[in-house]
mmCIF file of C-alpha atoms in Angstrom:
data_model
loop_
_atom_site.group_PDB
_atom_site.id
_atom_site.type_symbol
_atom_site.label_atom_id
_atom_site.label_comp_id
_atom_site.label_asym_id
_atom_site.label_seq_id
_atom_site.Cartn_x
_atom_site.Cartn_y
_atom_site.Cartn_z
ATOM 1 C CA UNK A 20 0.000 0.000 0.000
ATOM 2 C CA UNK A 21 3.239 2.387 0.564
ATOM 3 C CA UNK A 22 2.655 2.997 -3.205
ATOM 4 C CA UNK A 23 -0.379 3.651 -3.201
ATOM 5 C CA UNK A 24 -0.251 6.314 -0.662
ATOM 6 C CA UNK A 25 2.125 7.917 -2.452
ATOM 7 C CA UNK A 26 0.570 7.891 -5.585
ATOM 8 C CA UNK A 27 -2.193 9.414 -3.598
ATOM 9 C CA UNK A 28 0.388 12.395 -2.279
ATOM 10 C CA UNK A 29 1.908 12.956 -5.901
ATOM 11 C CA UNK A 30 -1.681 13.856 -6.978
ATOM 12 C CA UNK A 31 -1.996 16.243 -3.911
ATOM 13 C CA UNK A 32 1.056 17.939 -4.565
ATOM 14 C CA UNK A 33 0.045 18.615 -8.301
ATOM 15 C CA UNK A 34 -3.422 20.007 -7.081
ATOM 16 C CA UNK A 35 -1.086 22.661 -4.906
ATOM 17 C CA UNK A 36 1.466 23.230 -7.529
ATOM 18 C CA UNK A 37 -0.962 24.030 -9.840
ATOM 19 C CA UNK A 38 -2.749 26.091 -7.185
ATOM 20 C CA UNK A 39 0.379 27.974 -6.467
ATOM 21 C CA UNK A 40 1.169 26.587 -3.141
ATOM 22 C CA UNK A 41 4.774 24.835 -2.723
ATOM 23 C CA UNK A 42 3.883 22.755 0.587
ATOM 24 C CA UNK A 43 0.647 21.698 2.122
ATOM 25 C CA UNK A 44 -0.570 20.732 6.000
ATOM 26 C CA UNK A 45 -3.079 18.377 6.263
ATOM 27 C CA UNK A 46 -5.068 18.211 9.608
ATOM 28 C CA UNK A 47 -7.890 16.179 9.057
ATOM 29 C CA UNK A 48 -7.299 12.831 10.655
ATOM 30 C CA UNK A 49 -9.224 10.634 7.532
ATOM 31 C CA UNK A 50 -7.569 12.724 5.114
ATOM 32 C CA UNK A 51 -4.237 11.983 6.833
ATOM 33 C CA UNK A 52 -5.119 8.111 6.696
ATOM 34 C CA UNK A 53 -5.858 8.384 2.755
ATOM 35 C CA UNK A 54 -2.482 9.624 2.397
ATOM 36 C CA UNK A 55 -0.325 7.885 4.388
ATOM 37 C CA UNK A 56 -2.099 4.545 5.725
ATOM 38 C CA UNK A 57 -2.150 5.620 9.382
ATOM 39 C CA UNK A 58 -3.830 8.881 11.508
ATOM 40 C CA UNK A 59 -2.204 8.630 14.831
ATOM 41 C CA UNK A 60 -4.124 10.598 17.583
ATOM 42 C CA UNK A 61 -3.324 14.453 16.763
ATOM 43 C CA UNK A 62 -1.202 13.940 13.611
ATOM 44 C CA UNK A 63 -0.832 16.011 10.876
ATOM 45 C CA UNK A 64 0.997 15.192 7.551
ATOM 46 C CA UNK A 65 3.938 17.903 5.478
ATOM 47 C CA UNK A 66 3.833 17.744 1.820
ATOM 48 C CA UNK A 67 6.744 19.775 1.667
ATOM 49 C CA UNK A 68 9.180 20.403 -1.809
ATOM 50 C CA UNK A 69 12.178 18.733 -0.076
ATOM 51 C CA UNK A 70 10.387 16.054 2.155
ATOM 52 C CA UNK A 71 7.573 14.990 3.361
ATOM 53 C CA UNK A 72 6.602 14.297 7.467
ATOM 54 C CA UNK A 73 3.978 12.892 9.751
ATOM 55 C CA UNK A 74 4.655 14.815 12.638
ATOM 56 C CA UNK A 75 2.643 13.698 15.719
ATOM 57 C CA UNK A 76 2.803 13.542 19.863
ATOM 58 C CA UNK A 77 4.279 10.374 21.566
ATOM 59 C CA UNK A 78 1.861 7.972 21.379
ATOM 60 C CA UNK A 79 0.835 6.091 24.862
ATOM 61 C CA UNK A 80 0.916 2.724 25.301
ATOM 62 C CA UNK A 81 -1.673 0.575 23.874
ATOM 63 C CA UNK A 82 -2.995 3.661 22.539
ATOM 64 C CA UNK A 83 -5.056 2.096 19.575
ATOM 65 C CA UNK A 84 -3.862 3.110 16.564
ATOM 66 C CA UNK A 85 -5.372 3.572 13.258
ATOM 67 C CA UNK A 86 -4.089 1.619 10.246
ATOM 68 C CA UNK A 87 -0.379 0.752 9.860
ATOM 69 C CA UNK A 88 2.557 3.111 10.171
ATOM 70 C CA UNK A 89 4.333 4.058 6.935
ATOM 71 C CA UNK A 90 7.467 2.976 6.278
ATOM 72 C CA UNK A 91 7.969 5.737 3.457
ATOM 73 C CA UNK A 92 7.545 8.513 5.657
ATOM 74 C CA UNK A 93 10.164 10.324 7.856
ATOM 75 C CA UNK A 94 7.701 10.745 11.274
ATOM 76 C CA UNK A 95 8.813 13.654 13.489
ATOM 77 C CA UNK A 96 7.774 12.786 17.251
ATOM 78 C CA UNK A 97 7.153 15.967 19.347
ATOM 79 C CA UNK A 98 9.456 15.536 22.307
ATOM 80 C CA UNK A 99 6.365 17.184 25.071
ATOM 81 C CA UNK A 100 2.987 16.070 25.018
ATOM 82 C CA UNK A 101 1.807 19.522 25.234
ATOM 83 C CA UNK A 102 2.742 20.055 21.839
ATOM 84 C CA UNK A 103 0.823 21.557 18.794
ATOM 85 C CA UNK A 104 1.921 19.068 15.844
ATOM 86 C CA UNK A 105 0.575 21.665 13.268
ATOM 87 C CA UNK A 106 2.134 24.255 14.682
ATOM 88 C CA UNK A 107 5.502 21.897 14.893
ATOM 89 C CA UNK A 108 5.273 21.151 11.233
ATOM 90 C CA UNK A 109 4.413 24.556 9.768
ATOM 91 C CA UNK A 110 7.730 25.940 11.875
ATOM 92 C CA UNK A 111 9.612 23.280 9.745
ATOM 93 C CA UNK A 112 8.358 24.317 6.449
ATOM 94 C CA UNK A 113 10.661 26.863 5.598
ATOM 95 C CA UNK A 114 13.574 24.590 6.168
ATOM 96 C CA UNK A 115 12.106 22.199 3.680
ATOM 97 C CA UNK A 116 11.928 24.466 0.636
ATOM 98 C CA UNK A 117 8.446 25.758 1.152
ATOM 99 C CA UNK A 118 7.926 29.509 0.204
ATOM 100 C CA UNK A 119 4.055 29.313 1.067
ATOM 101 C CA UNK A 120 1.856 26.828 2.843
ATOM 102 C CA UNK A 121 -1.918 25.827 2.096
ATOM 103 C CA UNK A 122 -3.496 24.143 5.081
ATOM 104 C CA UNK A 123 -7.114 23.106 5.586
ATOM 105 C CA UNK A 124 -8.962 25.729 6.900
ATOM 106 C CA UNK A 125 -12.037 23.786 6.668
ATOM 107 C CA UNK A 126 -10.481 21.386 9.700
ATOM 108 C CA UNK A 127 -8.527 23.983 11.552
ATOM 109 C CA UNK A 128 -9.958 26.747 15.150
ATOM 110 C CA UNK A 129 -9.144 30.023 14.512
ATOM 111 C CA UNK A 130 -7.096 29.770 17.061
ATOM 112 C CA UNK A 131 -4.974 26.940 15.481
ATOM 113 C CA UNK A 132 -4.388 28.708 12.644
ATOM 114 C CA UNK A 133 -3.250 31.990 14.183
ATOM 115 C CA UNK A 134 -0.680 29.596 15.851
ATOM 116 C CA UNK A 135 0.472 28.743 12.907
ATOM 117 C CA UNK A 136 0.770 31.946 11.324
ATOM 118 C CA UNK A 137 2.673 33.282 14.292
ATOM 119 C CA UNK A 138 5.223 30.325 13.865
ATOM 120 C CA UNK A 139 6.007 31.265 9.650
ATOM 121 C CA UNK A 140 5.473 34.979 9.637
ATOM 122 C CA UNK A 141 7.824 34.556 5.897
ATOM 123 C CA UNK A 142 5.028 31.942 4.486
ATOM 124 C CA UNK A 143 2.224 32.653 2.441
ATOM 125 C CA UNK A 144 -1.060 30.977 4.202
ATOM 126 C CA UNK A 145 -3.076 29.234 1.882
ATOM 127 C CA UNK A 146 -6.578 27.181 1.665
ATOM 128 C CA UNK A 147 -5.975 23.856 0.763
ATOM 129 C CA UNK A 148 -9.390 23.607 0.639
ATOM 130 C CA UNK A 149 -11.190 20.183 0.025
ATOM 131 C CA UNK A 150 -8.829 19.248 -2.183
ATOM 132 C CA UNK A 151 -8.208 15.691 -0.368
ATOM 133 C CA UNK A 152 -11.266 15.262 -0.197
ATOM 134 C CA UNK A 153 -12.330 15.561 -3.724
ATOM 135 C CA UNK A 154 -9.475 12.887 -4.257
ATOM 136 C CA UNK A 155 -10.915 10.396 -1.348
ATOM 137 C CA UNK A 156 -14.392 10.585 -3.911
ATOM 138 C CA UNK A 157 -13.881 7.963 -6.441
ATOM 139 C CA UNK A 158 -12.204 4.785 -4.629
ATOM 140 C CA UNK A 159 -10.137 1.874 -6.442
ATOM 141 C CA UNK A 160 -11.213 -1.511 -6.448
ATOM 142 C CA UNK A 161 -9.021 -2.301 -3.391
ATOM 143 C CA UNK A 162 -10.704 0.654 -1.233
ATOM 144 C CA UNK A 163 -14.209 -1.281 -2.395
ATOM 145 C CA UNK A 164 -13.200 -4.285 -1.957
ATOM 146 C CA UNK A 165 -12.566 -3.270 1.899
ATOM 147 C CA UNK A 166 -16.177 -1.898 1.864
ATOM 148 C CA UNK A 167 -17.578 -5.258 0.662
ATOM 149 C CA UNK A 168 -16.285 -7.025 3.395
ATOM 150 C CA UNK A 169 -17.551 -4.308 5.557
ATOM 151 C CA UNK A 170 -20.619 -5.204 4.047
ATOM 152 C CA UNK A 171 -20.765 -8.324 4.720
ATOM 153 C CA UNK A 172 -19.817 -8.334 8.366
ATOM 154 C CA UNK A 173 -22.732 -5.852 8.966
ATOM 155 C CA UNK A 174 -25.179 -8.197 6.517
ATOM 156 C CA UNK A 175 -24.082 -11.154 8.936
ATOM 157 C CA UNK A 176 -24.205 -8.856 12.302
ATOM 158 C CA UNK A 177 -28.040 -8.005 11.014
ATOM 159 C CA UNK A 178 -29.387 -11.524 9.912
ATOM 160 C CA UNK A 179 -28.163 -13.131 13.437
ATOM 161 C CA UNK A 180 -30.367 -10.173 15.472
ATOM 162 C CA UNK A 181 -33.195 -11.401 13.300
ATOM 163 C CA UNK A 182 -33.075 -14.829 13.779
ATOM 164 C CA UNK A 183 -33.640 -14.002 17.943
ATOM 165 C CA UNK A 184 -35.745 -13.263 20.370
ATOM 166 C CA UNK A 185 -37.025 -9.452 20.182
ATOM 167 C CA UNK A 186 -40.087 -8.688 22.183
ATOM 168 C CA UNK A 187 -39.491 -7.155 25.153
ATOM 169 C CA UNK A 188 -36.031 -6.078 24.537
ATOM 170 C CA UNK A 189 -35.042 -2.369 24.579
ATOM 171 C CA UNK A 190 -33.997 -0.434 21.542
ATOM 172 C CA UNK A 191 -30.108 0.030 23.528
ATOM 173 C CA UNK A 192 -30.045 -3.329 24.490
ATOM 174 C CA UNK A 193 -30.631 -4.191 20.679
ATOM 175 C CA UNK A 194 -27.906 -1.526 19.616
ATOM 176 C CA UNK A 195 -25.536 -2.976 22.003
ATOM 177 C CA UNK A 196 -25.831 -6.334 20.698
ATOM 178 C CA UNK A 197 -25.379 -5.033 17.133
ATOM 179 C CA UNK A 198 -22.234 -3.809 17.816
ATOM 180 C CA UNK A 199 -20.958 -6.751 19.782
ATOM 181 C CA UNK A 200 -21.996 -8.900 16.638
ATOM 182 C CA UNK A 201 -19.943 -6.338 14.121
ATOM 183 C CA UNK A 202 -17.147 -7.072 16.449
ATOM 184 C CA UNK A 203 -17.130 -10.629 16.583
ATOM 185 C CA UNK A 204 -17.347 -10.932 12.629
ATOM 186 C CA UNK A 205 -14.082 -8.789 12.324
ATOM 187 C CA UNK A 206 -15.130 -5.448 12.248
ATOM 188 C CA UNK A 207 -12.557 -2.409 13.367
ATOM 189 C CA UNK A 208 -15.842 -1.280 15.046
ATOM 190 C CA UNK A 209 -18.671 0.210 14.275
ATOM 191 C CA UNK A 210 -19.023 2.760 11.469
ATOM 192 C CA UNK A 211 -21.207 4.969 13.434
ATOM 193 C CA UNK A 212 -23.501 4.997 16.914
ATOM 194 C CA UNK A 213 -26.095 2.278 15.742
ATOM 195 C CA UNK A 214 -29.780 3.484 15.460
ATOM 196 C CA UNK A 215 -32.242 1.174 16.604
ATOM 197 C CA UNK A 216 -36.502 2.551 16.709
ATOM 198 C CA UNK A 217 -39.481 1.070 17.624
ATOM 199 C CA UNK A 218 -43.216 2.161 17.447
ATOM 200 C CA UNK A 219 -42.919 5.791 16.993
ATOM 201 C CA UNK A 220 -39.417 6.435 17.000
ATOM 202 C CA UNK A 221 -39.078 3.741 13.873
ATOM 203 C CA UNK A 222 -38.510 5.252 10.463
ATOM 204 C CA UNK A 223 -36.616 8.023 12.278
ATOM 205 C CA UNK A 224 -33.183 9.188 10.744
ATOM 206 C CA UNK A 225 -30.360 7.986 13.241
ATOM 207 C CA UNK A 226 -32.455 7.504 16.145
ATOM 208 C CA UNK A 227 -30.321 7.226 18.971
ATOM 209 C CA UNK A 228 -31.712 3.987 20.956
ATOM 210 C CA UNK A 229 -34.098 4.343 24.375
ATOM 211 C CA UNK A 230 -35.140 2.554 27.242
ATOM 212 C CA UNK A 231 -38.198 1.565 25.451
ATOM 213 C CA UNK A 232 -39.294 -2.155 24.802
ATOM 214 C CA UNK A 233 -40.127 -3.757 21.638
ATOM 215 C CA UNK A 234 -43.852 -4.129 21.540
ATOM 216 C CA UNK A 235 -45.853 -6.996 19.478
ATOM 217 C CA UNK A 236 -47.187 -5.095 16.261
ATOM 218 C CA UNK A 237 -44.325 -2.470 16.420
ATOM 219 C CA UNK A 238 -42.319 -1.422 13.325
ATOM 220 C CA UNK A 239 -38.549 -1.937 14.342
ATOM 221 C CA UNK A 240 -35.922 0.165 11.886
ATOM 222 C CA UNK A 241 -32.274 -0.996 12.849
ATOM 223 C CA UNK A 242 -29.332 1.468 10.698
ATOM 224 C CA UNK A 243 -26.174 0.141 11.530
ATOM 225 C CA UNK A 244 -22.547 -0.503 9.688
ATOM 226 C CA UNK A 245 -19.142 -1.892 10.283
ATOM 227 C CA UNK A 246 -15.505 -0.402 9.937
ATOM 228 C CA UNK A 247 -13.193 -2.176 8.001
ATOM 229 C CA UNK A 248 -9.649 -1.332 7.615
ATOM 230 C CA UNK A 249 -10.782 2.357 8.129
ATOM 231 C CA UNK A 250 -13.889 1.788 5.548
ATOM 232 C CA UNK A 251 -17.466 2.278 6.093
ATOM 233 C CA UNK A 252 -20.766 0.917 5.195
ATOM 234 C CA UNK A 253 -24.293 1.483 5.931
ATOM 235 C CA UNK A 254 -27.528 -0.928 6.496
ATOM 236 C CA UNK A 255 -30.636 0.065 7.042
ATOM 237 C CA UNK A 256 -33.824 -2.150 7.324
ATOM 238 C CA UNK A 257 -37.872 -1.826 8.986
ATOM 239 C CA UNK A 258 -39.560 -4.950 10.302
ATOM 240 C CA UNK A 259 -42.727 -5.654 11.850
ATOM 241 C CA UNK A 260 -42.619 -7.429 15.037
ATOM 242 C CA UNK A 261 -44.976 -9.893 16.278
ATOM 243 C CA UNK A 262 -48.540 -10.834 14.079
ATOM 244 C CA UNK A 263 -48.697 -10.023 10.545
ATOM 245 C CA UNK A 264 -48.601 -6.139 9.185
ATOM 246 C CA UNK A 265 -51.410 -4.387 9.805
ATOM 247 C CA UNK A 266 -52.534 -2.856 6.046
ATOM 248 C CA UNK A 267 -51.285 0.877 7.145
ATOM 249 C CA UNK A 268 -48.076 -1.350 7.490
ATOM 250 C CA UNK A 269 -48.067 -2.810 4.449
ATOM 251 C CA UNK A 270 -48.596 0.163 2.226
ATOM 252 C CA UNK A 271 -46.650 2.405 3.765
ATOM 253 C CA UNK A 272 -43.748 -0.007 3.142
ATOM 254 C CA UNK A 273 -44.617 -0.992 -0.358
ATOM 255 C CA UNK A 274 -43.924 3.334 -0.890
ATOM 256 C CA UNK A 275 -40.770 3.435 1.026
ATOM 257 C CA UNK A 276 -39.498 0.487 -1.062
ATOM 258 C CA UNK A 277 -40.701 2.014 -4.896
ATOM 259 C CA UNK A 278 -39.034 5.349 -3.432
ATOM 260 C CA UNK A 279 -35.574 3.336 -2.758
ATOM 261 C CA UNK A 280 -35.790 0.830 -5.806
ATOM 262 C CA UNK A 281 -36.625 4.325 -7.809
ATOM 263 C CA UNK A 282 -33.087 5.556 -6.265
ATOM 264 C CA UNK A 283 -30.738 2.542 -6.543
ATOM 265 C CA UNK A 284 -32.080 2.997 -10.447
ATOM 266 C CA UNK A 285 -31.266 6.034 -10.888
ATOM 267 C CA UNK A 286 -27.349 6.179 -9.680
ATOM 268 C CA UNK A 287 -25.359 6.430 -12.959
ATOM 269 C CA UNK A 288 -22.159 8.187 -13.690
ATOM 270 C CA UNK A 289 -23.057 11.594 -14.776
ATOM 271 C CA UNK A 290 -26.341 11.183 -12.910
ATOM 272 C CA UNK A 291 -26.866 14.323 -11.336
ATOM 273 C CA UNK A 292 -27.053 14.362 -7.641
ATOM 274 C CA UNK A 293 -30.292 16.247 -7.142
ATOM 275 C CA UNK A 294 -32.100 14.195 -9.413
ATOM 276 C CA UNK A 295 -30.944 10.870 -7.647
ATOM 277 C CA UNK A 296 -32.870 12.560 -4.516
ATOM 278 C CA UNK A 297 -35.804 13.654 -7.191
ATOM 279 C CA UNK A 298 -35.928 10.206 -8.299
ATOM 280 C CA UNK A 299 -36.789 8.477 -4.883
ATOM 281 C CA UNK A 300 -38.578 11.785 -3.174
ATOM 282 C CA UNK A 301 -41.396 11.794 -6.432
ATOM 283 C CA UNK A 302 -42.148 8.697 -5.319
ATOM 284 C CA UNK A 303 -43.212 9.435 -1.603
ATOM 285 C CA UNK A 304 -44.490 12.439 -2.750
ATOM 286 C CA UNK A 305 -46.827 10.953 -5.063
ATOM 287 C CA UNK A 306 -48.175 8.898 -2.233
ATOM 288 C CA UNK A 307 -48.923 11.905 -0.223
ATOM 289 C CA UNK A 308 -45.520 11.545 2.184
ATOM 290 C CA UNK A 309 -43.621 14.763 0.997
ATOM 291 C CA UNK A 310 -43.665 16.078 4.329
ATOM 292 C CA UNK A 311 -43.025 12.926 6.549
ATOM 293 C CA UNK A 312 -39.664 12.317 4.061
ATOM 294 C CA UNK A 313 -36.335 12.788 5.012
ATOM 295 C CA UNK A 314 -34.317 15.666 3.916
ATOM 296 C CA UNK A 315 -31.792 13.646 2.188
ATOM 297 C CA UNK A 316 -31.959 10.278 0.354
ATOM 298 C CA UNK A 317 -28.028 9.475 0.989
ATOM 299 C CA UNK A 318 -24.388 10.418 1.044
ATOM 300 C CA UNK A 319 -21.021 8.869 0.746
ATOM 301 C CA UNK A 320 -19.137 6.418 2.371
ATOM 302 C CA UNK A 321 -15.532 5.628 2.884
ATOM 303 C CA UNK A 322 -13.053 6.408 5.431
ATOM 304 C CA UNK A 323 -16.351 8.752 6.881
ATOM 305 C CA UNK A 324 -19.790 7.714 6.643
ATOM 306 C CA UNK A 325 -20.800 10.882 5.684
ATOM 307 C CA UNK A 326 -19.053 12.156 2.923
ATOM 308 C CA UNK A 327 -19.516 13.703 -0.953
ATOM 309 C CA UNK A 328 -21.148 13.252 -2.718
ATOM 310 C CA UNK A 329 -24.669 14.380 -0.764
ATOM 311 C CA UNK A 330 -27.608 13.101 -2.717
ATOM 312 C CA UNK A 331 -30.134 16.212 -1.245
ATOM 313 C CA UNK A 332 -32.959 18.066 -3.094
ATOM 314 C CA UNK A 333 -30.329 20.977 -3.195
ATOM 315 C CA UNK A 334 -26.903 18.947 -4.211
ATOM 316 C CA UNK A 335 -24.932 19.799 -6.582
ATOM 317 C CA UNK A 336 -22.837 17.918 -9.540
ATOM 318 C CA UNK A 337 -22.785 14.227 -10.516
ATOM 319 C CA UNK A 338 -22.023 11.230 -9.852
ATOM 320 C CA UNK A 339 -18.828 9.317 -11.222
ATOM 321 C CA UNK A 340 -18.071 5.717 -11.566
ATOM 322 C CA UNK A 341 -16.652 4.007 -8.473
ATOM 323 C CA UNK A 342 -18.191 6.199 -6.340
ATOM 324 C CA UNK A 343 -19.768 4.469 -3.077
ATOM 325 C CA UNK A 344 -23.089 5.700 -2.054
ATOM 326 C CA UNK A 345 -26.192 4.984 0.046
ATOM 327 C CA UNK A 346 -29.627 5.676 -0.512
ATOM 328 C CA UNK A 347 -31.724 5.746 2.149
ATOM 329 C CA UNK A 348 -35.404 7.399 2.105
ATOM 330 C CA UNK A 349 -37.700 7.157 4.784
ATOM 331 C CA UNK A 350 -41.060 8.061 6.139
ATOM 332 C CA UNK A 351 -41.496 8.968 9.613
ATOM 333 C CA UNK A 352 -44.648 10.187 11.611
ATOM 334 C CA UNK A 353 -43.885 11.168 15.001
ATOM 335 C CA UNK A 354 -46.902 9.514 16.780
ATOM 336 C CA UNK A 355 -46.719 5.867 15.005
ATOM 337 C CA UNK A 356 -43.084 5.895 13.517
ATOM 338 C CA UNK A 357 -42.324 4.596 9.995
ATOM 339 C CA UNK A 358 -40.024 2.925 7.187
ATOM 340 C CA UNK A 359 -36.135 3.385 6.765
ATOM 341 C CA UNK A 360 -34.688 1.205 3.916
ATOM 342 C CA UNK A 361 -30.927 2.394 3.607
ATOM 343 C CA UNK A 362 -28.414 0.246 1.093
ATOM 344 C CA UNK A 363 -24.749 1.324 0.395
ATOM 345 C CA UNK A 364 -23.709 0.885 -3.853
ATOM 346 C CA UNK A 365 -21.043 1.731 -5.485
ATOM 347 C CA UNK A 366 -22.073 3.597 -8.532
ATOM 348 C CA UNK A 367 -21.303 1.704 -11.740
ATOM 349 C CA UNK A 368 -21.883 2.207 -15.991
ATOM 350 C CA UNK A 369 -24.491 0.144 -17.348
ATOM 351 C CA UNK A 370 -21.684 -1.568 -19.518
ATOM 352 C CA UNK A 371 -20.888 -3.129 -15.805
ATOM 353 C CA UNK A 372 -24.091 -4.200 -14.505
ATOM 354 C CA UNK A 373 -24.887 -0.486 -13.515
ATOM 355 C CA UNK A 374 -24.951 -0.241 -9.545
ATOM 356 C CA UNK A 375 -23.291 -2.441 -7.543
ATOM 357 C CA UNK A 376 -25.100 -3.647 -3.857
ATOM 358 C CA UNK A 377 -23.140 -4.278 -1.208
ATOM 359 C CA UNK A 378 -25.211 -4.688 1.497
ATOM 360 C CA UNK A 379 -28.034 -7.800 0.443
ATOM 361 C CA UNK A 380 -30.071 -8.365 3.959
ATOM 362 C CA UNK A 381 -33.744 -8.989 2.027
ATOM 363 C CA UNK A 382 -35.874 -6.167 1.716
ATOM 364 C CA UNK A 383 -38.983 -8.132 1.894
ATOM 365 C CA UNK A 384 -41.087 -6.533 5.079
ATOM 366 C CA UNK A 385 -40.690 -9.537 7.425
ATOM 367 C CA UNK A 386 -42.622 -10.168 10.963
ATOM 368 C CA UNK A 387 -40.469 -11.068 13.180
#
């Protein structure tokens, strides 16, 4: 992967040159990862024109740590634990060739970056930008395969909750369990808090789980992913618990499902964002659910589970291929709940099958 990464940090250090900027500080810990493999608690990576350094604090012991360490990298260890790595590595810069310095404003405090300033008073500040970020959009096939396999631990982590005993357990206790199951299938963790809803709080977007007991002839939504060598993927699936679906049930459901299908469809490259959204929101509209909808029908995944591109009635662009996304509409009325379906693809031409799922746990509405 040492390659790869700095493959990765000879595209970033075009983007600058061609920007004007002869070194570049990046803060943001997933960003950091991208590039280098590894985004040790506090660290902050140099693209500098003589050399480039991961300068971070002394890590404690058994501090987790998050990837591997490079072993293409000079790292730079700050000697105090009190110290500002950013501040450390813009204070090198001029001794490594750099005449100006773009840094990510988006990531930094005010503060921060008046601490830097007052450390190269003879470098030009500069706004990186989301310039890592816009190269994090489109993955290679070995940054999807590591979401497949996160996709399949949380597939497995799901079906086993299904196939047990639910009534009368709380939405945490269900959560918990979740995450426990992630675990044991080989996940780094979980990609996010895990959102379990019953009864009125189902259908909800990222519910965080109650006290509150699963009742027969409640809906039950469960969202929940795994993290996978840093890579993130996103389930999301309503039930009915107990006797059959009452017919309210049922055809709420049936909507929620056209609305998703209607989305999964749509995902193309050079699909435009907005009308990805369009394409899954006409649908509930149509039925008369407008208001009850979301206000997004999904996002990208990756090292975050919330990154571009944002598939919102106001989004803008398109969608390329290799892109990982989820779409996810939902109904929700707050005094009986309602339907979540969420799926993570990666976007693919038709020449390729078009859209590729990764996360298969049925769809069918199942009592449970």
């Amino acid at each position: 992967m040492s390659e790869v990464h700095a493959s990765r940090r000879l595209r970033l250090r075009e983007r600058c040159s061609a920007a004007g900027s002869a070194a570049a500080l990046v803060s943001r810990p997933a960003n950091i990862r991208y590039l280098t493999g590894w985004a040790p608690s506090d660290a902050v990576l140099m693209l500098a024109p003589a050399e480039d350094l991961l300068v971070h604090r002394r890590r404690v012991y058994g501090e987790p740590g998050e990837g591997t360490p490079p072993d293409d990298l000079r790292r730079v260890v700050l000697p105090s634990p009190d110290g500002d790595p950013a501040v450390a590595a813009a204070d090198l810069a001029p001794g490594l060739g750099a005449d100006s310095l773009a840094v990510e404003e988006h990531h930094l405090t005010v503060a921060r970056h008046r601490a830097i300033a007052s450390v190269t008073p003879s470098l030009r500040l500069l706004d990186l930008g989301q310039a890592v970020e816009q190269l994090r959009l489109v993955k290679d096939e070995e940054e999807i395969a590591c979401l497949r396999i996160a996709a399949e631990i949380t597939d497995q982590a799901l079906g086993e909750l299904l196939e047990s005993i639910l009534v009368g357990r709380t939405e945490r206790h269900l959560a918990l369990e979740l995450e426990r199951r992630l675990a044991d299938h080989g996940a780094d963790g979980p990609a996010f808090p895990t959102y379990v809803g019953t009864g009125p709080h189902s259908g909800a977007a990222r519910h965080r789980p109650t006290d509150r007991r699963v009742e027969e002839g409640d809906f039950l939504t469960v969202c929940l992913g795994a993290c996978y060598r840093g890579y993130r993927c996103e389930v999301g699936r309503t039930f009915v618990i107990g006797a059959a679906p009452a017919n309210w049930q049922i055809d709420l459901y049936d909507v929620v499902f056209d609305a998703q299908r209607a989305g999964r469809e749509a995902l193309a490259p050079g699909a435009s964002c907005r009308e990805v959204d369009l394409a899954a929101r006409r649908v509930l509209e149509r039925a008369g659910h407008g208001e009850a909808a979301g206000s997004w029908t999904g996002h990208g995944v990756g090292l975050e589970i919330d990154e571009d591109p944002r598939l919102t009635p106001s989004a803008m662009g398109k969608l390329d291929a290799c892109v990982p996304v989820t779409v996810e509409p939902g109904v929700h009325f707050p005094d009986r709940g309602g339907v979540r379906i969420d799926d993570t693809l990666v976007v693919r031409p038709t020449a390729d099958g078009g859209p590729e799922l990764l996360t298969i746990t049925t769809k069918e509405l199942l009592a449970l």
